Every structure is written in C-alpha cells, then in structure tokens.
Coordinates of C-alpha atoms in Angstrom, one line a residue:
X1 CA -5.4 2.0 1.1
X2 CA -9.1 1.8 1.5
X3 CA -11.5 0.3 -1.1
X4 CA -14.9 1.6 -1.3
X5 CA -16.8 -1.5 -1.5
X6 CA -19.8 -2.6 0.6
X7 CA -17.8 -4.2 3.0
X8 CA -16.9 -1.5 4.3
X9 CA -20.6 -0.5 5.7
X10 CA -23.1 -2.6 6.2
X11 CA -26.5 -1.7 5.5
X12 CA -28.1 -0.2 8.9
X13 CA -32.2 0.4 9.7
X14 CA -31.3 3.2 11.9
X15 CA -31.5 6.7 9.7
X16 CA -28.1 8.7 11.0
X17 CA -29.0 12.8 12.0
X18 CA -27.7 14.9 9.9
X19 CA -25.7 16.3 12.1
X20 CA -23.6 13.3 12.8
X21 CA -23.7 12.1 9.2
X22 CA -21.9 15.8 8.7
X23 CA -19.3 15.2 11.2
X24 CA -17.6 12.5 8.8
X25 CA -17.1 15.5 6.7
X26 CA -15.3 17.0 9.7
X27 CA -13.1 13.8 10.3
X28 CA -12.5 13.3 6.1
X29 CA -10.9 17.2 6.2
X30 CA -9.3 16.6 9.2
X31 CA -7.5 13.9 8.3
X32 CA -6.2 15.3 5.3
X33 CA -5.2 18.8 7.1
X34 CA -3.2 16.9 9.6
X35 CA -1.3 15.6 7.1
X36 CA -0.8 18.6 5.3
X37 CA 0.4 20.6 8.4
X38 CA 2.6 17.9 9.1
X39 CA 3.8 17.0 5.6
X40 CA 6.9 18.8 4.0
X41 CA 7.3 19.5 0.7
X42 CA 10.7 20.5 -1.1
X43 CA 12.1 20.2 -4.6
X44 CA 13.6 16.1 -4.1
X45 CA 12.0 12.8 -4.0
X46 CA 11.0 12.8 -0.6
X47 CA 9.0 15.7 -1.5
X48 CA 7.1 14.4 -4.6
X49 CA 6.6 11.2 -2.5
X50 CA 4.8 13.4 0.1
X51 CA 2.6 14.2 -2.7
X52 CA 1.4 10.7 -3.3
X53 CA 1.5 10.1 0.2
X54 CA -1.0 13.1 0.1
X55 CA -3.2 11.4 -2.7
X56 CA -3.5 7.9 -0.5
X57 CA -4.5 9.7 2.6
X58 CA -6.7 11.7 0.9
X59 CA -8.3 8.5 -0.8
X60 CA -8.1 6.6 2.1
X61 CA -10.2 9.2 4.6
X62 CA -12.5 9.5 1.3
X63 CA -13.2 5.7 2.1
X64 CA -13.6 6.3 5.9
X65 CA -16.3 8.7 5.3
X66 CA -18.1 6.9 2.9
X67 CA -18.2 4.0 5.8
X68 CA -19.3 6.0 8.6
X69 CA -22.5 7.2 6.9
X70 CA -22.9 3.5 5.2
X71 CA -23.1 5.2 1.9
X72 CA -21.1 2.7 -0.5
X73 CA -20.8 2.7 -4.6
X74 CA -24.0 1.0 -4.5
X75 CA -26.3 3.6 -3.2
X76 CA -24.6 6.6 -5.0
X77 CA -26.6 8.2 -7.3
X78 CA -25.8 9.5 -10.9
X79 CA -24.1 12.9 -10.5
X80 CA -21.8 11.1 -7.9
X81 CA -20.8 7.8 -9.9
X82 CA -20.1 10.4 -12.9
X83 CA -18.0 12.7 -11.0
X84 CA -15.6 9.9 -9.3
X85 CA -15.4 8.1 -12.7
X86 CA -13.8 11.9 -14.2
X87 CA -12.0 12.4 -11.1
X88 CA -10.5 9.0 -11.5
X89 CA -10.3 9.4 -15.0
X90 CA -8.4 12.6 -14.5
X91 CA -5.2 11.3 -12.3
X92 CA -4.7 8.1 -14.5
X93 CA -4.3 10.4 -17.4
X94 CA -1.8 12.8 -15.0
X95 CA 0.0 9.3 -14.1
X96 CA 0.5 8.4 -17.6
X97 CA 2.3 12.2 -17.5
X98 CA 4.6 10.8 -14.8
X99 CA 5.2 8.2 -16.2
X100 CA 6.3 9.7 -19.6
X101 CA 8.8 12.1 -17.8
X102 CA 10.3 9.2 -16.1
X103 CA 11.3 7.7 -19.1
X104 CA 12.8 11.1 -20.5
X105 CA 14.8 11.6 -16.9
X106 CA 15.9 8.0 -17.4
X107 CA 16.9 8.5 -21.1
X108 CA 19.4 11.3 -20.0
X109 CA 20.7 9.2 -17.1
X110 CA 21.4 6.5 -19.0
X111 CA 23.1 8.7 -22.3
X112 CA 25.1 10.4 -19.2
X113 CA 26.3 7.0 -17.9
X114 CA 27.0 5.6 -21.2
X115 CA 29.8 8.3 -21.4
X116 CA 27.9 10.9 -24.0
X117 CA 27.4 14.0 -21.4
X118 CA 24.2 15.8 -21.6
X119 CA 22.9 18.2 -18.8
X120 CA 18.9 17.7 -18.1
X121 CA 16.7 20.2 -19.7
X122 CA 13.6 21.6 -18.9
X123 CA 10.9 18.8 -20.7
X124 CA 7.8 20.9 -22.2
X125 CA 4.8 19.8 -20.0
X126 CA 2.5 18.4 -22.6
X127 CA -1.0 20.8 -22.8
X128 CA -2.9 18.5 -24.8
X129 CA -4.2 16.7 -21.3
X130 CA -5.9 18.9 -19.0
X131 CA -8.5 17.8 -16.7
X132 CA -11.9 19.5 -16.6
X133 CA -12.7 22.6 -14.3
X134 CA -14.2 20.8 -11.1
X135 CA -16.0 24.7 -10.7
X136 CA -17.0 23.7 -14.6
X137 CA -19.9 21.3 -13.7
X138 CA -22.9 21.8 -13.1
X139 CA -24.8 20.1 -9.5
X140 CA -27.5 17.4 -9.3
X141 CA -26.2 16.9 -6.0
X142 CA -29.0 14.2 -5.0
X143 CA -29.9 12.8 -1.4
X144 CA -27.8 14.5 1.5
X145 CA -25.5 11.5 1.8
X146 CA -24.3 11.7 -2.0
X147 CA -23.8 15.5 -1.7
X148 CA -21.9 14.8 1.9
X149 CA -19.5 12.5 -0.3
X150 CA -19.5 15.2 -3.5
X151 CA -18.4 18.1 -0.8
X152 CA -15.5 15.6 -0.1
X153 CA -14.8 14.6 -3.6
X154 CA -14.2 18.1 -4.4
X155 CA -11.4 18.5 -1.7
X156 CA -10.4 14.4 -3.0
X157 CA -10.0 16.8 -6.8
X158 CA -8.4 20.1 -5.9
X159 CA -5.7 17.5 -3.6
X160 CA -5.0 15.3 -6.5
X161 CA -4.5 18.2 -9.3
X162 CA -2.4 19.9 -7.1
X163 CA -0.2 17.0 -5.3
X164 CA 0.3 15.6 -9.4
X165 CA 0.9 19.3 -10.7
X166 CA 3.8 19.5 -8.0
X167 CA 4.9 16.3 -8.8
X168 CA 5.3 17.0 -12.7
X169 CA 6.6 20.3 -12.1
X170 CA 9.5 18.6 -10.6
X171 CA 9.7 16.1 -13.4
X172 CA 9.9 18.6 -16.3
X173 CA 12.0 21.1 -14.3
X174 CA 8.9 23.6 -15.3
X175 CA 6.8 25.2 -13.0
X176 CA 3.7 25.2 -16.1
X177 CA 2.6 21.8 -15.1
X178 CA 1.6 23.2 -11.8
X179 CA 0.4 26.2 -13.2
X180 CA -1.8 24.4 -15.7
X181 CA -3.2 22.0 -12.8
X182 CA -3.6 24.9 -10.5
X183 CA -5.9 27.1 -13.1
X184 CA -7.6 23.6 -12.9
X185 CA -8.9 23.6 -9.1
X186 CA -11.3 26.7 -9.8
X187 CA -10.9 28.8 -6.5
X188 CA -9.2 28.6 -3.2
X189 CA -11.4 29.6 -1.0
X190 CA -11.5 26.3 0.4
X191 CA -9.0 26.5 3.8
X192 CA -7.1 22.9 2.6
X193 CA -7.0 24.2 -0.9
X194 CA -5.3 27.2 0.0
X195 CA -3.0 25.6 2.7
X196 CA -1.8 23.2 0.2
X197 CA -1.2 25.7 -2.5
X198 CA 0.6 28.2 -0.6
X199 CA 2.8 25.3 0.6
X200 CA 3.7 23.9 -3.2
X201 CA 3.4 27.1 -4.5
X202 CA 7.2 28.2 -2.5
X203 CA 8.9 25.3 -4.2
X204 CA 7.6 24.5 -7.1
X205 CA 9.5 27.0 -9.8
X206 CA 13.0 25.5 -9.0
X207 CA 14.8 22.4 -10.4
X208 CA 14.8 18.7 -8.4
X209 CA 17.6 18.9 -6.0
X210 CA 18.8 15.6 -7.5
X211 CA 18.6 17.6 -11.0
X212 CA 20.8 20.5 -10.0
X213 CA 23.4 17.7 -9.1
X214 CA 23.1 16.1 -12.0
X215 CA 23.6 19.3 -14.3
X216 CA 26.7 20.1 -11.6
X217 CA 28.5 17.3 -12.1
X218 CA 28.1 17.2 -15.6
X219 CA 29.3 20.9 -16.2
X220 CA 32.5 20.4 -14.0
X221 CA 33.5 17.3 -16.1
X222 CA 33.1 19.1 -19.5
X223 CA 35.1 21.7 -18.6
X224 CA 37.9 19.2 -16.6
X225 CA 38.5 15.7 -17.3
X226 CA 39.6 13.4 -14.3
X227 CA 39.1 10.6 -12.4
X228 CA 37.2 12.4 -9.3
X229 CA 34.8 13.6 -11.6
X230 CA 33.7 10.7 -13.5
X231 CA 33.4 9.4 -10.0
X232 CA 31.1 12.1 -9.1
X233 CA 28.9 12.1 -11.2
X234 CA 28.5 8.1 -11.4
X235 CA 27.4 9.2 -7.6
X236 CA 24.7 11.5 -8.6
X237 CA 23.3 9.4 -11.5
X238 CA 22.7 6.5 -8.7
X239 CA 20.7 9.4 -6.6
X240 CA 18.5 10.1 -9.8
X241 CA 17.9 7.1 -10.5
X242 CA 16.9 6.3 -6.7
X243 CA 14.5 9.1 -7.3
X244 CA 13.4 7.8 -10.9
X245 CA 12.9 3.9 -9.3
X246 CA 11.1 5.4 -6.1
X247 CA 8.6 7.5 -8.1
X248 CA 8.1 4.5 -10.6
X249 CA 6.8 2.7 -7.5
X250 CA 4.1 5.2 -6.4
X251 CA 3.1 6.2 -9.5
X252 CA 2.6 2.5 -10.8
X253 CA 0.4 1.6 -7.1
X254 CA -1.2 4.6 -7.0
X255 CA -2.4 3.5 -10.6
X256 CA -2.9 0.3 -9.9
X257 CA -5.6 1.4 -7.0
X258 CA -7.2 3.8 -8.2
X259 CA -7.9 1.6 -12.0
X260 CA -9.3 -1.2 -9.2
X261 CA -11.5 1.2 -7.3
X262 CA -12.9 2.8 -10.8
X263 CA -13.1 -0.7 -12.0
X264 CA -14.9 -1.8 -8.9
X265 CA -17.5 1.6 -9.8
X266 CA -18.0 0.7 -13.8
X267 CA -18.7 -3.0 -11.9
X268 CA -21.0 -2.3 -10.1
X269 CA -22.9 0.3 -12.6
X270 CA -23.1 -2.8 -14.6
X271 CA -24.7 -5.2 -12.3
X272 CA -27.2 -2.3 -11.5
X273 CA -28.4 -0.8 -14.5

C-alpha cells in the first residue's frame, strides 16, 4: 500500500488545469469501482478479506490521486488534515472491534476443542463506538486541490464504514453492526456507495459459512456420540480458526498502515505549526 508522503510528488512550477487535476478524481473512483464490480462478497473468510482488500485499494488509489495533482500532507489545509485524522481515527476504533470478536470466536473454538461443546452465538455488536456522520460536518473545503482530495476522502469513508460493518457483521453473526455503520455513511446517492451497499446488503444478515459448520457439527455430536463426529468437528474448528488467523492478519496490517500514515499526518502537523 501507498504512503502519502512527499515522495510521492514532487513539487512542480507548472499550475495543472482544472480539468486534468479533476480527472484524478476520475481515475481514484475508477479504481475502486473496478474492484467492486469484480470483487465478490459472501458470508466466509474470503469474503471479509475482500472487504479489506477493498479498504487497501481504496487507500492506495487515495494515494495515487494525491500524487497526480502533487498535493501531499504538507500542503493540505485544516479541514482536510482534520477530516483524515477522524477518518483514520474512525477504522482503528472499528479494528479494535475486530479484533475483540476474534478473541470471542477464538474463546468458543478453543472451549469446543478442549471437549466442553458450546455452539457460537450471536455476540452483541457493542453501540458505544460509532463513528461520526461524514454528512454531519460541516465544509471549509479550501483551495480546489484539498476539496478534489475531500470529494475522495468521502468515497475513502462511506468504503471503510461499510467494508468494516460487513466485516463485523460476520464476526458477531448480527447483521446490527452493518446496520449501525450503514446509518453512518449519510446517503447513497453516491453510484460506488450504492453499488457496494446493494452488494453487502444480500449477505450480510446470515451466519459465516465457517459458523454454520461449526454450530453443525456441534449439534450432531450432542445428540450422538462417536468417533466420526469428534473427527468432524476437529475438521471444522481448523477451518475457523484458518478464518480467525487469516482475519488477524489483515486486521493487524491494515492497522499497522493506517496508525503509520496518521502518524506520518500528526508528524508533519508538528513540524509545521
């Protein structure tokens, strides 16, 4: 993934048009649309992955733009710097959720393995973090090239709230952490916005695949006690907690980025003020 430091544009005399300074903004929701037509997303952990695969491109094409109209964390103005900071802000806090309900999904595997049979419950999404309205704010959009960048933070939002709302969802087994993300996003009369929605929105009330199998296995050994079963679900405890390692892994380097690139911001704010 791409930082958004000044290396990647270098300071030009020439002023851009505006009309190909806007085309970035072209290329930055292209990218991401491609992706999304492309992309399939389903109740397992190659569907949640797509979500973070959805974050990084997202991020990434974020950093392309800012390049192409040599616009780096530097030269942003106030309104900008504060609106990546919450944005920022906003997905550590829902990848602190992730994490939690990682450790609950690894709590029952582990009580499951160790012999004491417990099917996985839905897990209460936890209201007490919920990111601010991005429709909430109110504009002091600055020169044309911070509100070219703030037009694409606002798609870089709506993505991230609902690619991790999706992602929880699957976690908790409970489609409220998408719900509560979604009333988040503010509108959909944004074409990727609604795209994205209508895509999640088909999947997102049902258990994890890798759940269901799970709950299966354990029902069929409560009610019968034999070797097959034990077997079974020793099988489908090593496929949750494939799923349990491999969102562990994105979640802890999408963190990892995204706390360098706000650290790199609060930096440079420093150095500046």
């Amino acid at each position: 993934m791409i930082l958004l430091s000044q290396k990647l544009s270098r300071p030009s005399n020439k002023k851009q048009p505006h009309h190909t300074l806007s085309s970035s903004l072209h290329d930055f929701r292209s990218r991401i649309s491609d992706f999304i037509s492309q992309a399939r997303f389903g109740p397992n952990r190659a569907g949640l992955e797509k979500c973070f695969d959805l974050i990084n491109t997202a991020n990434s094409a974020f950093a392309i733009m800012a390049a192409q109209i040599d616009h780096p964390m530097s030269k942003w103005g106030e309104n900008l710097t504060e609106r990546y900071l919450s944005y920022t802000l906003t997905l550590l806090g829902l990848l602190n959720s992730v994490s939690s309900s990682l450790s609950h999904l690894n709590r029952v595997k582990m009580s499951n393995a160790c012999g004491c049979l417990k099917k996985i419950q839905k897990e209460e999404f936890d209201p007490s973090f919920k990111p601010e309205s991005a429709m909430s704010r109110e504009e002091n959009p600055g020169s044309y090239k911070d509100r070219l960048l703030l037009d694409g933070l606002s798609v870089l939002e709506k993505m991230g709230l609902l690619a991790m709302g999706f992602v929880l969802s699957g976690l908790c087994s409970d489609g409220k952490a998408y719900m509560e993300m979604r009333s988040c996003v503010g509108g959909f009369e944004d074409s990727l916005t609604k795209e994205l929605d209508s895509r999640l929105c088909k999947e997102v009330m049902g258990r994890l695949d890798e759940v269901k199998e799970v709950n299966v296995a354990v029902d069929r050994l409560s009610e019968v006690k034999c070797i097959d079963g034990v077997e079974e679900l020793k099988l489908r405890l090593e496929v949750l907690d494939c799923l349990i390692q491999g969102i562990e892994k994105q979640a802890n380097a999408l963190f990892s980025h995204v706390l360098g690139v706000r650290n790199k911001l609060i930096d440079n704010i420093r150095l500046t003020g």
